[in-house]
């Protein structure tokens, strides 16, 4: 994990100190530190000269600006209707069993967070999920075991 | 006359035989107002869902006096059941980029953004490479219109153009009051044209084939071709380009599994059309133009479908205006109460009234559209809501 103060400074140099730099800065923090900690948001507030409440208000609005999910790998399972129809529940059961956590939780070693997400545009290939920026389609319990197994081995 | 059989066409994905950005090079040698008029004449309407006439939007934007104007390609494709913009960006990004550049040239815009939804981040690298090629070509043509990617952060409501702009400005993605419209007062207070990915690609194709040719497709009410994202109980899931103006029956015969009970047209913001209306309903007329079509067969519980939609709405409502914030939650609780017997079946009528109130009083399209799917499901599948 990068030192928050340094990181925010570096990102604001790259994207600017303006309010419209906020989302790219947030994204940069998550890429390095996996989530937006309270310290990070306070640092951003100071750097952009915007109230901390406003910064948190913006962060908490967006589903990919994680303020709680601390895992290095975010597993987001689509819960929209067509993925639901094609067996999303079974996929979640497999993931929960493998990771020993429920949806919304993070593993103790801070490697995986399991999350629901709304439509990710893979409706014709459901059930589908994202692990960080990678997508996985037409999931079956067996497929999930292989995919997640790879992540667990290489973590 | 509506078509009783689907007509497959190949315009948007057809490989171009000419060199990259040849359409752009040829178009910018024409008169700007001729190009805009041709677009008006083509009858092209926005392909994101709201269906505003594209040529008119460009015309109004061209009339705005400002040194800085923005063109934003709305690639925040979040409507459940929609994935056609992703396919365009993957397979024919040059058509999309050409459309943006033609728009900028015609309206004197100075800077462009592709607002890419966060869920599609895996497309960034290939799009950046495409933009590099575009910038080279634009330089050769003497066109000064840089385009960059803005990555969203995950919010359905940001597909609404003013919410999209708010989020680009680093704020919560809460829709603004309209007017002023973005073409008057958009990103950073400057005139801004926001169009959907498919709208830009279609604009580029109209510049290539001409409005006359484009208008031959479709019906008097709806011109041209359209991409349909087809999912659900269908053996032919995927993106299909079809002429506009077909009946639901034609659509279900072609893409259903033989047991189609209902088709959700236009995503959760659209209408759920039951089989008994297939003969009379025409896709795109009275329903939305985004192209999401989800097919349900007789094994599906429409209560579960509606519950899923309402859960989605309650989560994605931005919370800014009361009718939408409270309404979405109450509709969800309401159908649960009827299903469990806590409320009598007549309570469904009160809920329909509530959803109608949301149409009138909500600030943006999100809250205004809830009643489309809500009323069409509750009215047509009432017994499934109760038993």
Short mmCIF file of C-alpha atoms in Angstrom, two decimals:
data_model
loop_
_atom_site.label_atom_id
_atom_site.label_comp_id
_atom_site.label_asym_id
_atom_site.label_seq_id
_atom_site.Cartn_x
_atom_site.Cartn_y
_atom_site.Cartn_z
CA UNK A 1 0.00 0.00 0.00
CA UNK A 2 1.28 3.38 -0.93
CA UNK A 3 1.67 6.13 1.64
CA UNK A 4 -1.58 8.09 1.31
CA UNK A 5 -0.17 11.59 1.51
CA UNK A 6 2.43 10.97 -1.17
CA UNK A 7 -0.03 9.18 -3.38
CA UNK A 8 -2.63 11.94 -3.29
CA UNK A 9 0.04 14.52 -4.04
CA UNK A 10 1.35 12.49 -6.95
CA UNK A 11 -2.16 11.97 -8.37
CA UNK A 12 -3.14 15.61 -8.07
CA UNK A 13 0.03 16.54 -9.93
CA UNK A 14 -0.96 14.13 -12.67
CA UNK A 15 -4.68 15.01 -12.92
CA UNK A 16 -4.79 18.52 -11.49
CA UNK A 17 -6.15 20.10 -8.33
CA UNK A 18 -9.51 20.95 -9.78
CA UNK A 19 -12.80 19.49 -8.70
CA UNK A 20 -13.13 17.72 -12.05
CA UNK A 21 -9.92 15.85 -11.22
CA UNK A 22 -11.67 14.11 -8.33
CA UNK A 23 -12.86 10.90 -9.94
CA UNK A 24 -9.54 10.17 -11.69
CA UNK A 25 -7.76 10.82 -8.36
CA UNK A 26 -10.12 8.46 -6.53
CA UNK A 27 -9.54 5.85 -9.18
CA UNK A 28 -5.78 6.22 -8.81
CA UNK A 29 -6.00 5.72 -5.05
CA UNK A 30 -8.11 2.57 -5.45
CA UNK A 31 -5.68 1.15 -8.02
CA UNK A 32 -2.87 1.42 -5.49
CA UNK A 33 -4.54 1.01 -2.10
CA UNK A 34 -7.61 -1.06 -3.11
CA UNK A 35 -10.12 1.24 -1.41
CA UNK A 36 -10.73 4.81 -0.27
CA UNK A 37 -9.75 4.97 3.37
CA UNK A 38 -10.94 7.77 5.62
CA UNK A 39 -7.38 9.12 5.67
CA UNK A 40 -7.23 9.12 1.88
CA UNK A 41 -10.51 11.01 1.55
CA UNK A 42 -9.39 13.59 4.13
CA UNK A 43 -6.14 14.04 2.25
CA UNK A 44 -8.01 14.54 -1.05
CA UNK A 45 -10.30 17.08 0.64
CA UNK A 46 -7.27 19.03 1.80
CA UNK A 47 -5.54 18.80 -1.56
CA UNK A 48 -8.57 19.98 -3.58
CA UNK A 49 -9.74 22.40 -0.89
CA UNK A 50 -13.21 20.88 -0.76
CA UNK A 51 -15.03 19.91 2.44
CA UNK A 52 -14.48 16.34 3.61
CA UNK A 53 -18.25 15.78 3.74
CA UNK A 54 -18.53 16.72 0.09
CA UNK A 55 -15.68 14.39 -0.83
CA UNK A 56 -17.23 11.50 1.08
CA UNK A 57 -20.63 12.35 -0.40
CA UNK A 58 -19.21 11.99 -3.88
CA UNK A 59 -17.24 8.82 -3.12
CA UNK A 60 -20.22 7.10 -1.55
CA UNK A 61 -22.40 7.88 -4.56
CA UNK A 62 -20.55 5.61 -6.96
CA UNK A 63 -20.52 1.86 -6.71
CA UNK A 64 -16.92 1.43 -7.90
CA UNK A 65 -15.50 3.97 -5.47
CA UNK A 66 -15.14 1.47 -2.66
CA UNK A 67 -15.10 2.97 0.79
CA UNK A 68 -15.63 -0.35 2.61
CA UNK A 69 -14.61 -3.21 0.34
CA UNK A 70 -10.93 -3.46 1.18
CA UNK A 71 -10.02 -6.59 -0.75
CA UNK A 72 -7.25 -6.56 -3.33
CA UNK A 73 -9.55 -8.43 -5.70
CA UNK A 74 -13.13 -7.23 -5.96
CA UNK A 75 -15.43 -9.90 -7.24
CA UNK A 76 -18.60 -8.27 -8.56
CA UNK A 77 -21.40 -10.61 -9.55
CA UNK A 78 -24.09 -9.25 -11.79
CA UNK A 79 -27.52 -9.46 -10.17
CA UNK A 80 -29.56 -7.95 -12.96
CA UNK A 81 -32.45 -9.90 -14.38
CA UNK A 82 -30.93 -12.00 -17.16
CA UNK A 83 -27.90 -13.08 -15.09
CA UNK A 84 -30.34 -13.84 -12.30
CA UNK A 85 -32.43 -16.00 -14.64
CA UNK A 86 -29.36 -17.92 -15.74
CA UNK A 87 -28.24 -19.01 -12.32
CA UNK A 88 -26.52 -16.18 -10.49
CA UNK A 89 -27.56 -17.64 -7.12
CA UNK A 90 -25.63 -20.84 -7.66
CA UNK A 91 -22.54 -18.88 -8.62
CA UNK A 92 -22.77 -16.83 -5.46
CA UNK A 93 -23.19 -19.97 -3.37
CA UNK A 94 -20.00 -21.40 -4.90
CA UNK A 95 -18.06 -18.20 -4.29
CA UNK A 96 -19.29 -17.92 -0.71
CA UNK A 97 -18.35 -21.50 -0.03
CA UNK A 98 -14.86 -21.07 -1.50
CA UNK A 99 -14.09 -17.77 0.17
CA UNK A 100 -15.96 -18.48 3.44
CA UNK A 101 -17.54 -15.03 3.34
CA UNK A 102 -20.96 -13.65 2.42
CA UNK A 103 -21.76 -11.07 -0.25
CA UNK A 104 -20.67 -7.66 1.02
CA UNK A 105 -17.79 -9.07 3.08
CA UNK A 106 -14.02 -9.19 2.67
CA UNK A 107 -11.77 -12.15 3.48
CA UNK A 108 -9.64 -11.83 6.62
CA UNK A 109 -6.42 -11.71 4.62
CA UNK A 110 -7.85 -8.70 2.70
CA UNK A 111 -7.43 -10.50 -0.62
CA UNK A 112 -11.05 -10.81 -1.79
CA UNK A 113 -14.20 -8.73 -1.46
CA UNK A 114 -17.42 -10.28 -2.71
CA UNK A 115 -19.95 -7.81 -4.08
CA UNK A 116 -23.19 -7.64 -5.97
CA UNK A 117 -23.31 -5.32 -8.95
CA UNK A 118 -25.96 -4.13 -11.35
CA UNK A 119 -25.89 -4.88 -15.08
CA UNK A 120 -22.35 -5.09 -16.46
CA UNK A 121 -23.38 -5.40 -20.11
CA UNK A 122 -22.76 -9.13 -20.44
CA UNK A 123 -26.45 -10.07 -20.46
CA UNK A 124 -26.14 -12.36 -23.47
CA UNK A 125 -23.42 -14.34 -21.71
CA UNK A 126 -24.73 -14.66 -18.19
CA UNK A 127 -24.20 -15.38 -15.47
CA UNK A 128 -21.28 -12.99 -15.50
CA UNK A 129 -18.89 -11.36 -13.07
CA UNK A 130 -15.99 -8.97 -12.91
CA UNK A 131 -12.85 -9.57 -10.89
CA UNK A 132 -11.27 -6.12 -10.76
CA UNK A 133 -11.17 -5.11 -14.44
CA UNK A 134 -11.47 -8.60 -15.95
CA UNK A 135 -14.73 -10.18 -16.95
CA UNK A 136 -15.87 -13.79 -16.81
CA UNK A 137 -18.94 -15.08 -18.61
CA UNK A 138 -21.25 -18.09 -18.86
CA UNK A 139 -20.24 -19.09 -15.40
CA UNK A 140 -20.84 -22.50 -13.89
CA UNK A 141 -19.85 -23.70 -10.44
CA UNK A 142 -17.01 -25.66 -12.00
CA UNK A 143 -15.77 -22.68 -14.00
CA UNK A 144 -15.85 -20.46 -10.92
CA UNK A 145 -13.71 -22.98 -9.01
CA UNK A 146 -11.08 -22.89 -11.73
CA UNK A 147 -11.09 -19.08 -12.09
CA UNK A 148 -11.03 -18.33 -8.39
CA UNK A 149 -8.55 -21.15 -7.79
CA UNK A 150 -6.11 -19.37 -10.11
CA UNK A 151 -6.50 -16.12 -8.20
CA UNK A 152 -6.04 -17.85 -4.86
CA UNK A 153 -2.89 -19.64 -6.00
CA UNK A 154 -1.36 -16.53 -7.53
CA UNK A 155 -2.35 -14.05 -4.84
CA UNK B 1 -46.71 -0.24 -42.47
CA UNK B 2 -45.01 -2.30 -39.75
CA UNK B 3 -43.15 -5.41 -40.80
CA UNK B 4 -44.50 -8.80 -39.93
CA UNK B 5 -41.04 -10.35 -40.35
CA UNK B 6 -37.75 -9.05 -39.02
CA UNK B 7 -35.40 -7.55 -41.57
CA UNK B 8 -31.75 -8.03 -40.78
CA UNK B 9 -29.44 -5.34 -42.14
CA UNK B 10 -25.72 -4.75 -42.09
CA UNK B 11 -24.80 -1.09 -41.91
CA UNK B 12 -23.15 -0.37 -38.61
CA UNK B 13 -20.75 -3.30 -38.49
CA UNK B 14 -20.08 -3.56 -42.19
CA UNK B 15 -16.33 -3.37 -42.74
CA UNK B 16 -15.29 -0.22 -44.55
CA UNK B 17 -13.38 -0.72 -47.74
CA UNK B 18 -11.91 2.77 -47.64
CA UNK B 19 -8.90 3.92 -45.62
CA UNK B 20 -9.41 4.78 -41.93
CA UNK B 21 -11.19 8.06 -41.41
CA UNK B 22 -12.00 8.47 -45.10
CA UNK B 23 -15.64 9.33 -44.25
CA UNK B 24 -14.40 12.03 -41.93
CA UNK B 25 -11.96 13.41 -44.51
CA UNK B 26 -14.66 13.58 -47.18
CA UNK B 27 -17.35 14.97 -44.89
CA UNK B 28 -15.32 17.91 -43.64
CA UNK B 29 -14.86 19.10 -47.21
CA UNK B 30 -18.59 19.74 -47.41
CA UNK B 31 -20.63 22.68 -46.12
CA UNK B 32 -21.31 22.33 -42.40
CA UNK B 33 -24.95 23.24 -42.67
CA UNK B 34 -25.49 20.72 -45.48
CA UNK B 35 -24.18 17.94 -43.28
CA UNK B 36 -26.40 18.99 -40.38
CA UNK B 37 -29.40 19.27 -42.70
CA UNK B 38 -28.72 15.84 -44.08
CA UNK B 39 -28.72 14.46 -40.56
CA UNK B 40 -32.00 16.24 -39.80
CA UNK B 41 -33.43 14.84 -43.01
CA UNK B 42 -32.33 11.29 -42.17
CA UNK B 43 -34.72 11.24 -39.24
CA UNK B 44 -32.05 9.77 -36.98
CA UNK B 45 -33.09 9.83 -33.35
CA UNK B 46 -30.81 9.37 -30.35
CA UNK B 47 -29.98 5.71 -29.82
CA UNK B 48 -29.45 5.92 -26.08
CA UNK B 49 -33.11 5.67 -25.21
CA UNK B 50 -34.65 9.14 -25.09
CA UNK B 51 -34.87 9.37 -28.89
CA UNK B 52 -34.25 13.08 -29.41
CA UNK B 53 -33.69 13.96 -33.10
CA UNK B 54 -29.90 14.02 -33.51
CA UNK B 55 -29.78 16.52 -36.38
CA UNK B 56 -31.77 19.04 -34.35
CA UNK B 57 -29.43 18.66 -31.40
CA UNK B 58 -26.44 19.39 -33.64
CA UNK B 59 -28.23 22.30 -35.25
CA UNK B 60 -29.00 23.94 -31.89
CA UNK B 61 -25.46 23.29 -30.71
CA UNK B 62 -24.00 24.88 -33.85
CA UNK B 63 -25.99 28.03 -33.12
CA UNK B 64 -24.45 28.44 -29.67
CA UNK B 65 -21.83 31.16 -29.48
CA UNK B 66 -18.87 30.03 -27.42
CA UNK B 67 -15.10 29.67 -27.81
CA UNK B 68 -15.23 26.34 -26.03
CA UNK B 69 -17.71 23.59 -26.82
CA UNK B 70 -17.61 19.96 -25.83
CA UNK B 71 -18.70 16.78 -27.54
CA UNK B 72 -19.28 13.83 -25.25
CA UNK B 73 -19.83 10.30 -26.40
CA UNK B 74 -22.09 8.67 -23.85
CA UNK B 75 -20.68 5.17 -23.37
CA UNK B 76 -22.22 4.78 -19.92
CA UNK B 77 -24.26 1.89 -21.20
CA UNK B 78 -26.03 0.86 -18.01
CA UNK B 79 -29.57 -0.03 -18.98
CA UNK B 80 -30.03 -3.67 -18.01
CA UNK B 81 -30.08 -5.81 -21.13
CA UNK B 82 -28.01 -3.41 -23.22
CA UNK B 83 -24.56 -4.24 -24.58
CA UNK B 84 -24.55 -2.95 -28.14
CA UNK B 85 -22.40 0.14 -27.44
CA UNK B 86 -19.65 -2.11 -26.12
CA UNK B 87 -19.73 -4.09 -29.35
CA UNK B 88 -19.50 -0.91 -31.42
CA UNK B 89 -16.55 0.35 -29.38
CA UNK B 90 -14.82 -3.02 -29.71
CA UNK B 91 -15.47 -3.73 -33.35
CA UNK B 92 -15.95 -0.40 -35.15
CA UNK B 93 -14.46 2.29 -32.89
CA UNK B 94 -13.46 4.35 -35.94
CA UNK B 95 -17.08 4.82 -36.94
CA UNK B 96 -17.87 6.08 -33.45
CA UNK B 97 -14.85 8.38 -33.35
CA UNK B 98 -15.61 9.63 -36.88
CA UNK B 99 -19.14 10.50 -35.77
CA UNK B 100 -17.76 12.49 -32.84
CA UNK B 101 -15.26 14.33 -35.03
CA UNK B 102 -17.90 15.14 -37.66
CA UNK B 103 -20.17 16.46 -34.91
CA UNK B 104 -17.34 18.60 -33.53
CA UNK B 105 -16.47 19.94 -36.96
CA UNK B 106 -20.12 20.75 -37.78
CA UNK B 107 -20.84 22.45 -34.47
CA UNK B 108 -17.39 24.07 -33.94
CA UNK B 109 -16.68 22.04 -30.84
CA UNK B 110 -13.20 22.11 -29.39
CA UNK B 111 -12.78 19.07 -27.17
CA UNK B 112 -14.20 15.58 -26.99
CA UNK B 113 -14.64 12.93 -24.32
CA UNK B 114 -15.67 9.33 -24.43
CA UNK B 115 -17.46 8.79 -21.13
CA UNK B 116 -16.79 5.10 -20.66
CA UNK B 117 -18.62 3.26 -17.93
CA UNK B 118 -16.37 1.86 -15.23
CA UNK B 119 -17.58 -1.66 -15.90
CA UNK B 120 -15.94 -1.47 -19.37
CA UNK B 121 -12.51 -0.48 -18.14
CA UNK B 122 -11.02 -3.46 -20.00
CA UNK B 123 -11.69 -1.50 -23.21
CA UNK B 124 -9.48 1.45 -22.26
CA UNK B 125 -6.20 0.18 -23.74
CA UNK B 126 -7.61 -0.63 -27.17
CA UNK B 127 -9.61 2.62 -27.28
CA UNK B 128 -6.52 4.63 -26.41
CA UNK B 129 -4.69 2.99 -29.27
CA UNK B 130 -7.58 3.90 -31.58
CA UNK B 131 -7.51 7.48 -30.35
CA UNK B 132 -3.79 7.65 -31.07
CA UNK B 133 -4.48 6.68 -34.69
CA UNK B 134 -7.35 9.15 -34.87
CA UNK B 135 -5.21 12.02 -33.58
CA UNK B 136 -2.59 11.29 -36.26
CA UNK B 137 -5.22 11.31 -38.98
CA UNK B 138 -6.92 14.42 -37.61
CA UNK B 139 -3.60 16.24 -37.66
CA UNK B 140 -3.11 15.32 -41.31
CA UNK B 141 -6.57 16.72 -42.08
CA UNK B 142 -5.94 19.89 -40.12
CA UNK B 143 -8.73 19.05 -37.70
CA UNK B 144 -8.05 20.27 -34.19
CA UNK B 145 -10.38 18.21 -32.06
CA UNK B 146 -8.66 16.16 -29.35
CA UNK B 147 -10.60 13.33 -27.73
CA UNK B 148 -9.87 11.67 -24.43
CA UNK B 149 -11.48 8.94 -22.34
CA UNK B 150 -13.21 9.75 -19.08
CA UNK B 151 -13.76 6.68 -16.97
CA UNK B 152 -17.01 6.62 -14.99
CA UNK B 153 -17.26 5.26 -11.47
CA UNK B 154 -20.36 3.09 -11.52
CA UNK B 155 -23.80 4.71 -11.42
CA UNK B 156 -26.77 3.92 -13.67
CA UNK B 157 -28.15 7.46 -13.40
CA UNK B 158 -24.97 8.85 -14.98
CA UNK B 159 -26.30 7.68 -18.34
CA UNK B 160 -28.60 10.69 -18.00
CA UNK B 161 -26.68 13.47 -19.71
CA UNK B 162 -26.75 16.08 -16.96
CA UNK B 163 -25.85 13.52 -14.29
CA UNK B 164 -23.02 12.39 -16.55
CA UNK B 165 -21.75 15.95 -16.73
CA UNK B 166 -22.03 16.40 -12.97
CA UNK B 167 -19.91 13.29 -12.43
CA UNK B 168 -17.30 14.54 -14.91
CA UNK B 169 -17.11 17.68 -12.81
CA UNK B 170 -16.24 15.52 -9.81
CA UNK B 171 -19.61 15.72 -8.11
CA UNK B 172 -22.33 13.25 -7.18
CA UNK B 173 -24.06 12.14 -10.35
CA UNK B 174 -27.31 13.94 -9.64
CA UNK B 175 -29.28 15.15 -12.68
CA UNK B 176 -29.70 18.89 -13.13
CA UNK B 177 -32.90 20.77 -13.77
CA UNK B 178 -33.59 21.31 -17.46
CA UNK B 179 -33.56 23.87 -19.01
CA UNK B 180 -30.85 24.92 -19.44
CA UNK B 181 -29.98 21.95 -21.61
CA UNK B 182 -26.38 20.78 -22.01
CA UNK B 183 -26.20 22.31 -25.48
CA UNK B 184 -26.61 25.68 -23.74
CA UNK B 185 -24.90 25.03 -20.43
CA UNK B 186 -23.13 21.70 -20.11
CA UNK B 187 -19.70 20.53 -18.96
CA UNK B 188 -18.00 23.32 -16.98
CA UNK B 189 -20.81 25.65 -18.04
CA UNK B 190 -19.99 25.38 -21.75
CA UNK B 191 -22.23 24.20 -24.60
CA UNK B 192 -21.97 20.41 -24.68
CA UNK B 193 -23.37 17.87 -27.09
CA UNK B 194 -23.95 14.50 -25.51
CA UNK B 195 -24.83 11.64 -27.85
CA UNK B 196 -24.91 7.90 -27.46
CA UNK B 197 -22.21 5.67 -29.01
CA UNK B 198 -24.60 4.21 -31.60
CA UNK B 199 -25.88 7.68 -32.48
CA UNK B 200 -22.36 8.78 -33.43
CA UNK B 201 -21.73 5.60 -35.41
CA UNK B 202 -25.08 6.01 -37.20
CA UNK B 203 -24.28 9.67 -37.97
CA UNK B 204 -21.01 8.63 -39.58
CA UNK B 205 -22.84 6.02 -41.67
CA UNK B 206 -25.42 8.58 -42.79
CA UNK B 207 -22.55 10.78 -43.96
CA UNK B 208 -21.25 7.80 -45.91
CA UNK B 209 -24.39 6.43 -47.51
CA UNK B 210 -26.54 9.58 -47.52
CA UNK B 211 -29.85 10.34 -45.89
CA UNK B 212 -31.83 9.08 -48.89
CA UNK B 213 -30.35 5.62 -48.65
CA UNK B 214 -30.66 5.56 -44.86
CA UNK B 215 -34.32 6.58 -44.98
CA UNK B 216 -35.17 3.64 -47.20
CA UNK B 217 -34.85 1.51 -44.11
CA UNK B 218 -37.54 1.52 -41.46
CA UNK B 219 -41.03 2.98 -41.58
CA UNK B 220 -42.38 6.52 -41.88
CA UNK B 221 -42.40 6.82 -38.11
CA UNK B 222 -38.99 5.35 -37.47
CA UNK B 223 -36.16 5.68 -39.93
CA UNK B 224 -33.11 3.56 -40.40
CA UNK B 225 -31.66 0.57 -38.68
CA UNK B 226 -31.02 -0.06 -35.05
CA UNK B 227 -28.94 -2.37 -32.93
CA UNK B 228 -30.89 -4.65 -30.64
CA UNK B 229 -29.26 -6.23 -27.61
CA UNK B 230 -31.10 -9.50 -27.21
CA UNK B 231 -30.89 -11.56 -24.04
CA UNK B 232 -32.94 -13.85 -21.87
CA UNK B 233 -34.81 -16.90 -23.11
CA UNK B 234 -33.54 -16.78 -26.65
CA UNK B 235 -31.44 -19.15 -28.72
CA UNK B 236 -29.99 -16.12 -30.54
CA UNK B 237 -28.72 -13.91 -27.74
CA UNK B 238 -26.39 -11.14 -28.81
CA UNK B 239 -26.41 -7.92 -30.82
CA UNK B 240 -28.49 -7.87 -34.01
CA UNK B 241 -28.93 -4.98 -36.42
CA UNK B 242 -32.51 -4.75 -37.65
CA UNK B 243 -34.64 -2.36 -39.63
CA UNK B 244 -36.94 -0.40 -37.39
CA UNK B 245 -40.68 -0.90 -37.57
CA UNK B 246 -41.27 -4.59 -36.88
CA UNK B 247 -44.05 -5.98 -34.73
CA UNK B 248 -43.28 -7.71 -31.47
CA UNK B 249 -44.70 -10.86 -33.02
CA UNK B 250 -42.13 -10.77 -35.80
CA UNK B 251 -39.43 -10.20 -33.21
CA UNK B 252 -40.57 -13.00 -30.89
CA UNK B 253 -40.91 -15.44 -33.80
CA UNK B 254 -37.36 -14.73 -34.86
CA UNK B 255 -35.61 -14.49 -31.52
CA UNK B 256 -37.81 -16.26 -28.97
CA UNK B 257 -37.49 -19.89 -27.96
CA UNK B 258 -41.02 -20.75 -29.12
CA UNK B 259 -42.43 -20.28 -25.63
CA UNK B 260 -42.16 -16.50 -25.28
CA UNK B 261 -44.45 -15.06 -22.65
CA UNK B 262 -43.32 -11.44 -22.63
CA UNK B 263 -40.61 -9.17 -23.99
CA UNK B 264 -39.14 -6.30 -22.03
CA UNK B 265 -38.46 -3.57 -24.59
CA UNK B 266 -36.15 -0.69 -23.70
CA UNK B 267 -34.64 -2.18 -20.56
CA UNK B 268 -36.10 -1.74 -17.11
CA UNK B 269 -36.97 1.84 -18.10
CA UNK B 270 -39.09 0.45 -20.94
CA UNK B 271 -42.24 -1.62 -21.21
CA UNK B 272 -42.99 -5.25 -20.63
CA UNK B 273 -45.12 -6.43 -23.55
CA UNK B 274 -47.19 -9.58 -22.95
CA UNK B 275 -47.82 -12.11 -25.70
CA UNK B 276 -51.43 -10.99 -26.22
CA UNK B 277 -50.14 -7.60 -27.46
CA UNK B 278 -47.44 -8.98 -29.78
CA UNK B 279 -49.50 -8.50 -32.93
CA UNK B 280 -50.29 -4.83 -32.36
CA UNK B 281 -47.15 -3.55 -30.66
CA UNK B 282 -44.32 -2.25 -32.77
CA UNK B 283 -40.84 -2.14 -31.32
CA UNK B 284 -39.71 1.44 -30.85
CA UNK B 285 -43.12 3.09 -31.17
CA UNK B 286 -44.29 4.35 -27.83
CA UNK B 287 -41.51 2.39 -26.19
CA UNK B 288 -37.89 3.46 -25.99
CA UNK B 289 -35.17 3.35 -28.60
CA UNK B 290 -32.23 2.04 -26.60
CA UNK B 291 -32.58 -1.41 -28.10
CA UNK B 292 -32.55 -3.55 -24.98
CA UNK B 293 -34.86 -6.51 -25.49
CA UNK B 294 -35.10 -9.18 -22.80
CA UNK B 295 -37.15 -12.22 -23.58
CA UNK B 296 -39.04 -14.17 -20.93
CA UNK B 297 -40.56 -17.60 -21.50
CA UNK B 298 -43.43 -19.24 -19.68
CA UNK B 299 -41.21 -20.65 -16.93
CA UNK B 300 -40.38 -17.16 -15.61
CA UNK B 301 -42.17 -15.63 -12.67
CA UNK B 302 -43.08 -12.06 -13.56
CA UNK B 303 -43.18 -11.26 -9.85
CA UNK B 304 -39.50 -12.15 -9.65
CA UNK B 305 -38.81 -10.08 -12.75
CA UNK B 306 -40.54 -7.02 -11.31
CA UNK B 307 -38.94 -7.54 -7.92
CA UNK B 308 -35.54 -7.59 -9.59
CA UNK B 309 -36.29 -4.34 -11.46
CA UNK B 310 -37.53 -2.56 -8.35
CA UNK B 311 -34.54 -3.69 -6.36
CA UNK B 312 -32.41 -2.21 -9.12
CA UNK B 313 -34.33 1.06 -9.12
CA UNK B 314 -34.29 1.45 -5.35
CA UNK B 315 -30.53 1.04 -5.46
CA UNK B 316 -29.82 3.25 -8.47
CA UNK B 317 -32.17 6.12 -7.63
CA UNK B 318 -29.79 8.99 -6.91
CA UNK B 319 -31.90 10.05 -3.95
CA UNK B 320 -32.01 13.69 -4.89
CA UNK B 321 -35.76 14.03 -5.44
CA UNK B 322 -38.29 12.60 -3.03
CA UNK B 323 -40.78 10.97 -5.46
CA UNK B 324 -38.08 8.75 -6.91
CA UNK B 325 -36.14 8.05 -3.71
CA UNK B 326 -39.20 7.13 -1.63
CA UNK B 327 -41.31 5.88 -4.52
CA UNK B 328 -38.87 3.21 -5.66
CA UNK B 329 -38.57 1.88 -2.09
CA UNK B 330 -42.32 1.90 -1.50
CA UNK B 331 -43.07 0.09 -4.74
CA UNK B 332 -40.61 -2.64 -3.78
CA UNK B 333 -42.04 -2.98 -0.26
CA UNK B 334 -45.55 -2.77 -1.69
CA UNK B 335 -45.32 -5.74 -4.03
CA UNK B 336 -43.65 -7.76 -1.26
CA UNK B 337 -46.56 -6.92 1.05
CA UNK B 338 -49.16 -7.98 -1.52
CA UNK B 339 -47.31 -11.18 -2.29
CA UNK B 340 -47.06 -12.15 1.38
CA UNK B 341 -50.72 -11.29 2.00
CA UNK B 342 -50.02 -8.35 4.34
CA UNK B 343 -51.84 -6.08 1.91
CA UNK B 344 -54.92 -6.90 -0.18
CA UNK B 345 -54.63 -7.25 -3.98
CA UNK B 346 -56.36 -3.86 -4.41
CA UNK B 347 -53.21 -2.30 -2.95
CA UNK B 348 -51.62 -2.91 -6.37
CA UNK B 349 -53.90 -0.21 -7.81
CA UNK B 350 -52.62 2.26 -5.24
CA UNK B 351 -49.07 1.33 -6.18
CA UNK B 352 -49.84 1.99 -9.85
CA UNK B 353 -51.13 5.42 -8.85
CA UNK B 354 -47.93 6.03 -6.93
CA UNK B 355 -45.85 5.08 -9.97
CA UNK B 356 -47.93 7.46 -12.11
CA UNK B 357 -47.26 10.22 -9.58
CA UNK B 358 -43.56 9.44 -9.91
CA UNK B 359 -43.83 9.94 -13.67
CA UNK B 360 -45.25 13.42 -13.18
CA UNK B 361 -43.12 14.57 -10.27
CA UNK B 362 -39.67 12.99 -10.62
CA UNK B 363 -36.85 15.17 -11.77
CA UNK B 364 -35.27 12.95 -14.40
CA UNK B 365 -35.99 10.04 -16.67
CA UNK B 366 -35.08 7.47 -14.02
CA UNK B 367 -38.01 8.17 -11.70
CA UNK B 368 -40.28 9.12 -14.57
CA UNK B 369 -39.78 5.74 -16.27
CA UNK B 370 -40.39 3.41 -13.33
CA UNK B 371 -44.09 3.30 -14.10
CA UNK B 372 -43.44 1.94 -17.61
CA UNK B 373 -42.30 -1.45 -16.47
CA UNK B 374 -44.22 -1.34 -13.20
CA UNK B 375 -47.65 -0.69 -14.68
CA UNK B 376 -47.15 -2.95 -17.67
CA UNK B 377 -46.15 -5.89 -15.49
CA UNK B 378 -48.72 -5.37 -12.73
CA UNK B 379 -51.57 -4.84 -15.20
CA UNK B 380 -50.73 -7.72 -17.48
CA UNK B 381 -49.57 -10.25 -14.90
CA UNK B 382 -51.69 -9.26 -11.93
CA UNK B 383 -52.40 -12.80 -10.77
CA UNK B 384 -48.66 -13.51 -10.61
CA UNK B 385 -48.23 -10.54 -8.29
CA UNK B 386 -50.83 -11.92 -5.88
CA UNK B 387 -50.44 -15.72 -5.87
#
